[in-house]
Amino acid sequence: MRLVTFSIGSRMSFGMVDGDNVVDLAGQLGDGVTDLRSLIEAGDAAALVGAADLAGAPTHSLADVTLKPVIPNPDKIVCVGLNYETHRKETGRDKTEHPVLFTRFANSQIGHDEPILLPRVSDKLDYEGELAVIIGRRGRYIDEADALGYVAGYACYNDGTLRDWQRHTHQFTPGKTFPSTGPFGPWMVTADELTDPASLELTTRLNGEVMQNATTDMLIFSIPVLINYISCFTELVPGDVIVTGTPGGVGFKRDPQVFMKPGDRVEVEISGIGVLANPIENE
Ligand code: ZN
């Protein structure tokens, strides 16, 4: 099942994608379920929506809604750096015994087709195509063997980065969380439909040209390892997002370097999920 967060007019809502349409789930699933995060908190999202009587639910054409970040209001977004060997090597950074982690703020996120904004203080805007994991159950000290049972679903993510601000010091965060630099979408595919997240193909295209291509079995720290490690230092809760890292081929390590500029269009495609595409505009 594909679940989305969207706006129509001035109203935010959430829904289930059905072909070229989205079934509006607002008000259909009980009082406590007001958005995608609260749906995930309520239990198995695909099962809850599947069991609901949606005969009276409004349906919109996907063309008439604005897709928003899959989870616009996560409790936390944890990003993984240097999690593909091809990217670690191109950056010249040392291998680490534990995953390199940094965070994003929720207001850095945007939906499919919303513009990535180039801020006035940098011209070093780079793409990072990544697989995002959306947590479905609360947990700490989650065993690797049980970890995939804590996943609600998967989506594409573009960890848009201002390379100069990332590298001002050894802490990545400033370059990783500028407003409207983190496309997250186009939707969440529920975990029952993606039972092997280590078998997906990830491709990033800039203006139609392939810039990154990898399979998710190449992750240095697998999704179960990441969930175990992160849940040791923080409690994971439904709606939390883990952005699992980017493969080689980023723009700033190319010769010549490539940075995204207004008028460009960047796409992240993951097999079994779909295509997350965004134009670039000036702030
Ligand atoms: Zn990244």
Tab-separated table of C-alpha atoms and ligand atoms in Angstrom:
chain	number	residue	atom	x	y	z
A	1	MET	CA	0.000	0.000	0.000
A	2	ARG	CA	1.224	3.497	-0.865
A	3	LEU	CA	0.386	6.133	1.756
A	4	VAL	CA	0.874	9.867	1.254
A	5	THR	CA	0.722	13.178	3.047
A	6	PHE	CA	-0.695	15.931	0.834
A	7	SER	CA	-2.350	19.305	0.782
A	8	ILE	CA	-5.361	20.320	-1.238
A	9	GLY	CA	-6.193	24.003	-1.182
A	10	SER	CA	-5.170	25.166	2.299
A	11	ARG	CA	-6.003	21.824	3.930
A	12	MET	CA	-3.371	19.226	4.933
A	13	SER	CA	-4.469	15.609	4.726
A	14	PHE	CA	-3.236	12.087	4.205
A	15	GLY	CA	-4.358	9.250	2.033
A	16	MET	CA	-3.902	6.025	0.126
A	17	VAL	CA	-2.754	6.114	-3.476
A	18	ASP	CA	-5.010	4.172	-5.835
A	19	GLY	CA	-3.785	4.373	-9.418
A	20	ASP	CA	-3.771	8.041	-10.428
A	21	ASN	CA	-5.972	8.974	-7.477
A	22	VAL	CA	-5.587	9.422	-3.758
A	23	VAL	CA	-8.295	8.294	-1.352
A	24	ASP	CA	-8.567	10.988	1.347
A	25	LEU	CA	-8.339	9.306	4.758
A	26	ALA	CA	-9.063	12.401	6.868
A	27	GLY	CA	-11.881	11.556	9.282
A	28	GLN	CA	-12.135	7.955	8.060
A	29	LEU	CA	-10.101	6.089	10.676
A	30	GLY	CA	-11.297	7.333	14.069
A	31	ASP	CA	-10.726	10.452	16.138
A	32	GLY	CA	-7.075	9.883	17.017
A	33	VAL	CA	-5.924	9.283	13.456
A	34	THR	CA	-5.435	12.723	11.974
A	35	ASP	CA	-2.299	12.284	9.864
A	36	LEU	CA	0.080	9.616	8.605
A	37	ARG	CA	2.172	9.672	11.776
A	38	SER	CA	-0.857	9.044	14.006
A	39	LEU	CA	-2.044	6.309	11.639
A	40	ILE	CA	1.311	4.552	12.077
A	41	GLU	CA	1.071	5.070	15.855
A	42	ALA	CA	-2.354	3.408	15.829
A	43	GLY	CA	-0.969	0.115	14.536
A	44	ASP	CA	-0.328	-1.689	11.268
A	45	ALA	CA	-1.169	1.070	8.769
A	46	ALA	CA	-1.879	-1.196	5.795
A	47	ALA	CA	-4.135	-3.432	7.879
A	48	LEU	CA	-6.024	-0.505	9.439
A	49	VAL	CA	-6.665	1.157	6.079
A	50	GLY	CA	-7.448	-2.191	4.466
A	51	ALA	CA	-10.100	-2.939	7.083
A	52	ALA	CA	-11.751	0.508	6.966
A	53	ASP	CA	-14.997	1.189	5.138
A	54	LEU	CA	-13.859	3.873	2.710
A	55	ALA	CA	-17.001	3.957	0.567
A	56	GLY	CA	-17.696	7.556	1.658
A	57	ALA	CA	-14.106	8.802	1.499
A	58	PRO	CA	-13.440	11.619	-0.979
A	59	THR	CA	-11.080	10.815	-3.816
A	60	HIS	CA	-8.793	13.357	-5.487
A	61	SER	CA	-6.754	13.106	-8.649
A	62	LEU	CA	-3.056	12.970	-7.751
A	63	ALA	CA	-2.646	15.818	-10.237
A	64	ASP	CA	-4.871	18.031	-8.043
A	65	VAL	CA	-2.985	17.618	-4.767
A	66	THR	CA	0.418	18.829	-3.563
A	67	LEU	CA	2.428	15.960	-2.142
A	68	LYS	CA	4.160	16.784	1.153
A	69	PRO	CA	6.995	15.039	3.002
A	70	VAL	CA	5.786	11.514	3.811
A	71	ILE	CA	6.060	12.287	7.535
A	72	PRO	CA	6.109	16.102	7.891
A	73	ASN	CA	6.248	15.984	11.690
A	74	PRO	CA	8.582	13.179	12.783
A	75	ASP	CA	9.873	13.159	16.344
A	76	LYS	CA	13.345	12.731	14.843
A	77	ILE	CA	15.211	12.289	11.584
A	78	VAL	CA	18.477	10.370	11.869
A	79	CYS	CA	20.740	10.386	8.806
A	80	VAL	CA	23.623	8.023	8.107
A	81	GLY	CA	26.835	9.268	6.512
A	82	LEU	CA	29.365	7.247	4.516
A	83	ASN	CA	27.258	4.088	4.416
A	84	TYR	CA	28.290	2.906	0.946
A	85	GLU	CA	31.927	2.011	0.287
A	86	THR	CA	31.903	3.882	-3.055
A	87	HIS	CA	30.921	7.106	-1.271
A	88	ARG	CA	33.319	6.588	1.666
A	89	LYS	CA	36.190	6.146	-0.786
A	90	GLU	CA	35.333	9.193	-2.913
A	91	THR	CA	35.249	11.374	0.213
A	92	GLY	CA	38.626	10.019	1.386
A	93	ARG	CA	37.280	9.440	4.886
A	94	ASP	CA	38.453	6.587	7.126
A	95	LYS	CA	36.394	3.486	7.800
A	96	THR	CA	34.529	3.647	11.095
A	97	GLU	CA	33.578	0.881	13.475
A	98	HIS	CA	30.168	2.443	14.071
A	99	PRO	CA	27.799	4.326	11.759
A	100	VAL	CA	28.390	8.052	11.183
A	101	LEU	CA	25.143	9.741	12.243
A	102	PHE	CA	23.795	13.260	12.037
A	103	THR	CA	20.331	14.779	12.205
A	104	ARG	CA	17.972	16.940	10.181
A	105	PHE	CA	15.185	19.182	11.361
A	106	ALA	CA	11.626	18.499	10.172
A	107	ASN	CA	11.335	21.883	8.444
A	108	SER	CA	14.147	20.946	6.057
A	109	GLN	CA	11.816	18.414	4.428
A	110	ILE	CA	9.680	18.876	1.301
A	111	GLY	CA	7.424	16.658	-0.790
A	112	HIS	CA	7.653	15.295	-4.307
A	113	ASP	CA	7.702	18.085	-6.912
A	114	GLU	CA	8.150	20.864	-4.342
A	115	PRO	CA	11.216	23.025	-5.077
A	116	ILE	CA	14.551	22.452	-3.365
A	117	LEU	CA	15.674	25.951	-2.318
A	118	LEU	CA	19.209	27.177	-2.952
A	119	PRO	CA	19.937	29.450	0.053
A	120	ARG	CA	21.507	32.881	-0.400
A	121	VAL	CA	24.619	31.902	1.605
A	122	SER	CA	25.869	29.051	-0.587
A	123	ASP	CA	26.158	27.879	-4.180
A	124	LYS	CA	27.363	24.366	-3.255
A	125	LEU	CA	24.035	22.508	-3.336
A	126	ASP	CA	24.485	18.777	-3.866
A	127	TYR	CA	22.151	15.764	-4.133
A	128	GLU	CA	22.301	12.510	-2.154
A	129	GLY	CA	19.797	9.835	-3.230
A	130	GLU	CA	18.923	7.577	-0.300
A	131	LEU	CA	16.485	4.965	0.988
A	132	ALA	CA	14.431	6.216	3.956
A	133	VAL	CA	13.071	3.889	6.626
A	134	ILE	CA	9.950	4.954	8.546
A	135	ILE	CA	9.681	3.465	12.034
A	136	GLY	CA	6.348	1.878	12.977
A	137	ARG	CA	6.775	0.775	16.590
A	138	ARG	CA	8.240	2.274	19.761
A	139	GLY	CA	11.398	0.601	20.944
A	140	ARG	CA	14.792	0.706	22.628
A	141	TYR	CA	17.609	-1.859	22.460
A	142	ILE	CA	15.872	-3.443	19.444
A	143	ASP	CA	17.537	-6.721	18.456
A	144	GLU	CA	18.829	-6.888	14.898
A	145	ALA	CA	16.805	-10.057	14.377
A	146	ASP	CA	13.574	-8.216	15.223
A	147	ALA	CA	14.437	-4.869	13.649
A	148	LEU	CA	12.509	-5.108	10.382
A	149	GLY	CA	9.376	-5.765	12.461
A	150	TYR	CA	9.730	-2.177	13.740
A	151	VAL	CA	9.536	-0.692	10.228
A	152	ALA	CA	6.265	0.798	8.963
A	153	GLY	CA	7.513	1.385	5.435
A	154	TYR	CA	10.023	2.863	3.019
A	155	ALA	CA	10.365	5.935	0.821
A	156	CYS	CA	12.885	7.777	-1.340
A	157	TYR	CA	14.881	10.612	0.237
A	158	ASN	CA	17.199	13.231	-1.217
A	159	ASP	CA	19.591	14.347	1.536
A	160	GLY	CA	20.250	17.709	-0.144
A	161	THR	CA	23.488	19.143	1.186
A	162	LEU	CA	25.256	22.521	1.188
A	163	ARG	CA	28.800	21.158	0.918
A	164	ASP	CA	30.586	24.246	2.212
A	165	TRP	CA	28.332	24.459	5.279
A	166	GLN	CA	28.722	20.692	5.831
A	167	ARG	CA	32.488	21.096	5.996
A	168	HIS	CA	32.888	24.306	8.010
A	169	THR	CA	33.834	22.030	10.939
A	170	HIS	CA	33.798	18.276	11.560
A	171	GLN	CA	30.079	18.433	12.526
A	172	PHE	CA	27.853	17.934	9.446
A	173	THR	CA	24.559	19.318	10.744
A	174	PRO	CA	24.530	22.908	9.383
A	175	GLY	CA	25.035	21.760	5.782
A	176	LYS	CA	22.401	19.069	6.104
A	177	THR	CA	19.348	20.886	7.356
A	178	PHE	CA	18.775	24.105	5.420
A	179	PRO	CA	15.044	24.736	4.897
A	180	SER	CA	13.495	22.941	1.903
A	181	THR	CA	16.534	20.796	1.061
A	182	GLY	CA	15.238	17.353	2.069
A	183	PRO	CA	12.779	15.822	-0.436
A	184	PHE	CA	10.999	12.835	1.158
A	185	GLY	CA	8.519	10.840	-0.896
A	186	PRO	CA	6.721	10.529	-3.146
A	187	TRP	CA	4.913	8.172	-0.706
A	188	MET	CA	5.547	5.477	1.877
A	189	VAL	CA	5.344	1.919	0.593
A	190	THR	CA	4.225	-0.191	3.548
A	191	ALA	CA	6.634	-2.826	4.818
A	192	ASP	CA	4.355	-5.751	3.936
A	193	GLU	CA	5.047	-4.949	0.265
A	194	LEU	CA	8.834	-4.526	0.637
A	195	THR	CA	9.904	-7.511	2.677
A	196	ASP	CA	13.545	-7.354	1.526
A	197	PRO	CA	14.804	-3.754	1.745
A	198	ALA	CA	18.336	-5.009	0.971
A	199	SER	CA	17.356	-5.904	-2.605
A	200	LEU	CA	16.403	-2.490	-3.993
A	201	GLU	CA	18.054	-0.503	-6.792
A	202	LEU	CA	18.639	3.200	-6.174
A	203	THR	CA	19.293	5.671	-8.994
A	204	THR	CA	19.792	9.446	-8.833
A	205	ARG	CA	19.405	11.505	-12.018
A	206	LEU	CA	20.216	15.171	-12.529
A	207	ASN	CA	18.515	16.681	-15.565
A	208	GLY	CA	17.971	13.127	-16.817
A	209	GLU	CA	21.589	12.016	-16.485
A	210	VAL	CA	22.360	9.120	-14.122
A	211	MET	CA	24.651	10.383	-11.335
A	212	GLN	CA	24.324	7.596	-8.738
A	213	ASN	CA	23.337	3.947	-9.088
A	214	ALA	CA	23.619	1.250	-6.443
A	215	THR	CA	21.757	-1.590	-4.787
A	216	THR	CA	20.799	-1.483	-1.130
A	217	ASP	CA	22.658	-4.721	-0.382
A	218	MET	CA	25.778	-2.505	-0.591
A	219	LEU	CA	24.941	-0.666	2.652
A	220	ILE	CA	27.934	-0.951	5.020
A	221	PHE	CA	25.641	-0.826	8.070
A	222	SER	CA	22.415	-2.666	7.164
A	223	ILE	CA	18.962	-1.479	8.209
A	224	PRO	CA	18.770	-3.962	11.137
A	225	VAL	CA	22.224	-2.888	12.339
A	226	LEU	CA	21.211	0.792	12.139
A	227	ILE	CA	17.938	0.231	14.017
A	228	ASN	CA	19.759	-1.701	16.737
A	229	TYR	CA	22.508	0.918	17.077
A	230	ILE	CA	20.258	3.986	17.033
A	231	SER	CA	17.746	2.451	19.450
A	232	CYS	CA	20.521	1.994	22.009
A	233	PHE	CA	21.030	5.771	22.409
A	234	THR	CA	17.503	7.022	21.742
A	235	GLU	CA	14.000	5.610	21.877
A	236	LEU	CA	12.632	5.128	18.387
A	237	VAL	CA	8.950	6.045	18.070
A	238	PRO	CA	6.410	5.670	15.260
A	239	GLY	CA	7.054	8.101	12.423
A	240	ASP	CA	10.782	8.458	13.100
A	241	VAL	CA	12.836	8.523	9.916
A	242	ILE	CA	16.207	6.878	9.309
A	243	VAL	CA	17.894	8.079	6.116
A	244	THR	CA	20.287	5.258	5.304
A	245	GLY	CA	23.112	6.932	3.367
A	246	THR	CA	24.114	7.698	-0.198
A	247	PRO	CA	26.259	5.797	-2.717
A	248	GLY	CA	29.172	7.172	-4.719
A	249	GLY	CA	28.657	9.725	-7.474
A	250	VAL	CA	27.831	12.861	-5.490
A	251	GLY	CA	28.410	16.121	-7.325
A	252	PHE	CA	31.175	17.665	-5.225
A	253	LYS	CA	33.497	14.678	-5.749
A	254	ARG	CA	33.152	14.748	-9.541
A	255	ASP	CA	35.782	16.221	-11.822
A	256	PRO	CA	34.671	18.821	-12.651
A	257	GLN	CA	32.441	19.311	-9.642
A	258	VAL	CA	28.680	19.437	-10.235
A	259	PHE	CA	26.370	21.545	-8.079
A	260	MET	CA	22.631	21.939	-8.521
A	261	LYS	CA	21.361	25.307	-9.685
A	262	PRO	CA	17.984	26.939	-10.300
A	263	GLY	CA	16.251	25.343	-13.287
A	264	ASP	CA	17.723	21.892	-12.649
A	265	ARG	CA	15.571	18.871	-11.867
A	266	VAL	CA	16.772	16.023	-9.653
A	267	GLU	CA	15.206	12.586	-9.324
A	268	VAL	CA	15.731	9.743	-6.871
A	269	GLU	CA	14.247	6.430	-8.042
A	270	ILE	CA	14.114	3.272	-5.938
A	271	SER	CA	12.761	0.010	-7.329
A	272	GLY	CA	9.548	-1.049	-5.620
A	273	ILE	CA	8.926	2.510	-4.365
A	274	GLY	CA	8.871	5.041	-7.211
A	275	VAL	CA	10.427	8.322	-8.318
A	276	LEU	CA	10.954	11.385	-6.114
A	277	ALA	CA	11.551	14.381	-8.408
A	278	ASN	CA	12.179	18.028	-7.492
A	279	PRO	CA	13.096	21.232	-9.292
A	280	ILE	CA	15.720	23.620	-7.906
A	281	GLU	CA	14.821	27.258	-7.215
A	282	ASN	CA	16.464	30.193	-5.511
A	283	GLU	CA	15.336	30.833	-1.952
B	1	ZN	ZN	23.203	11.562	3.063
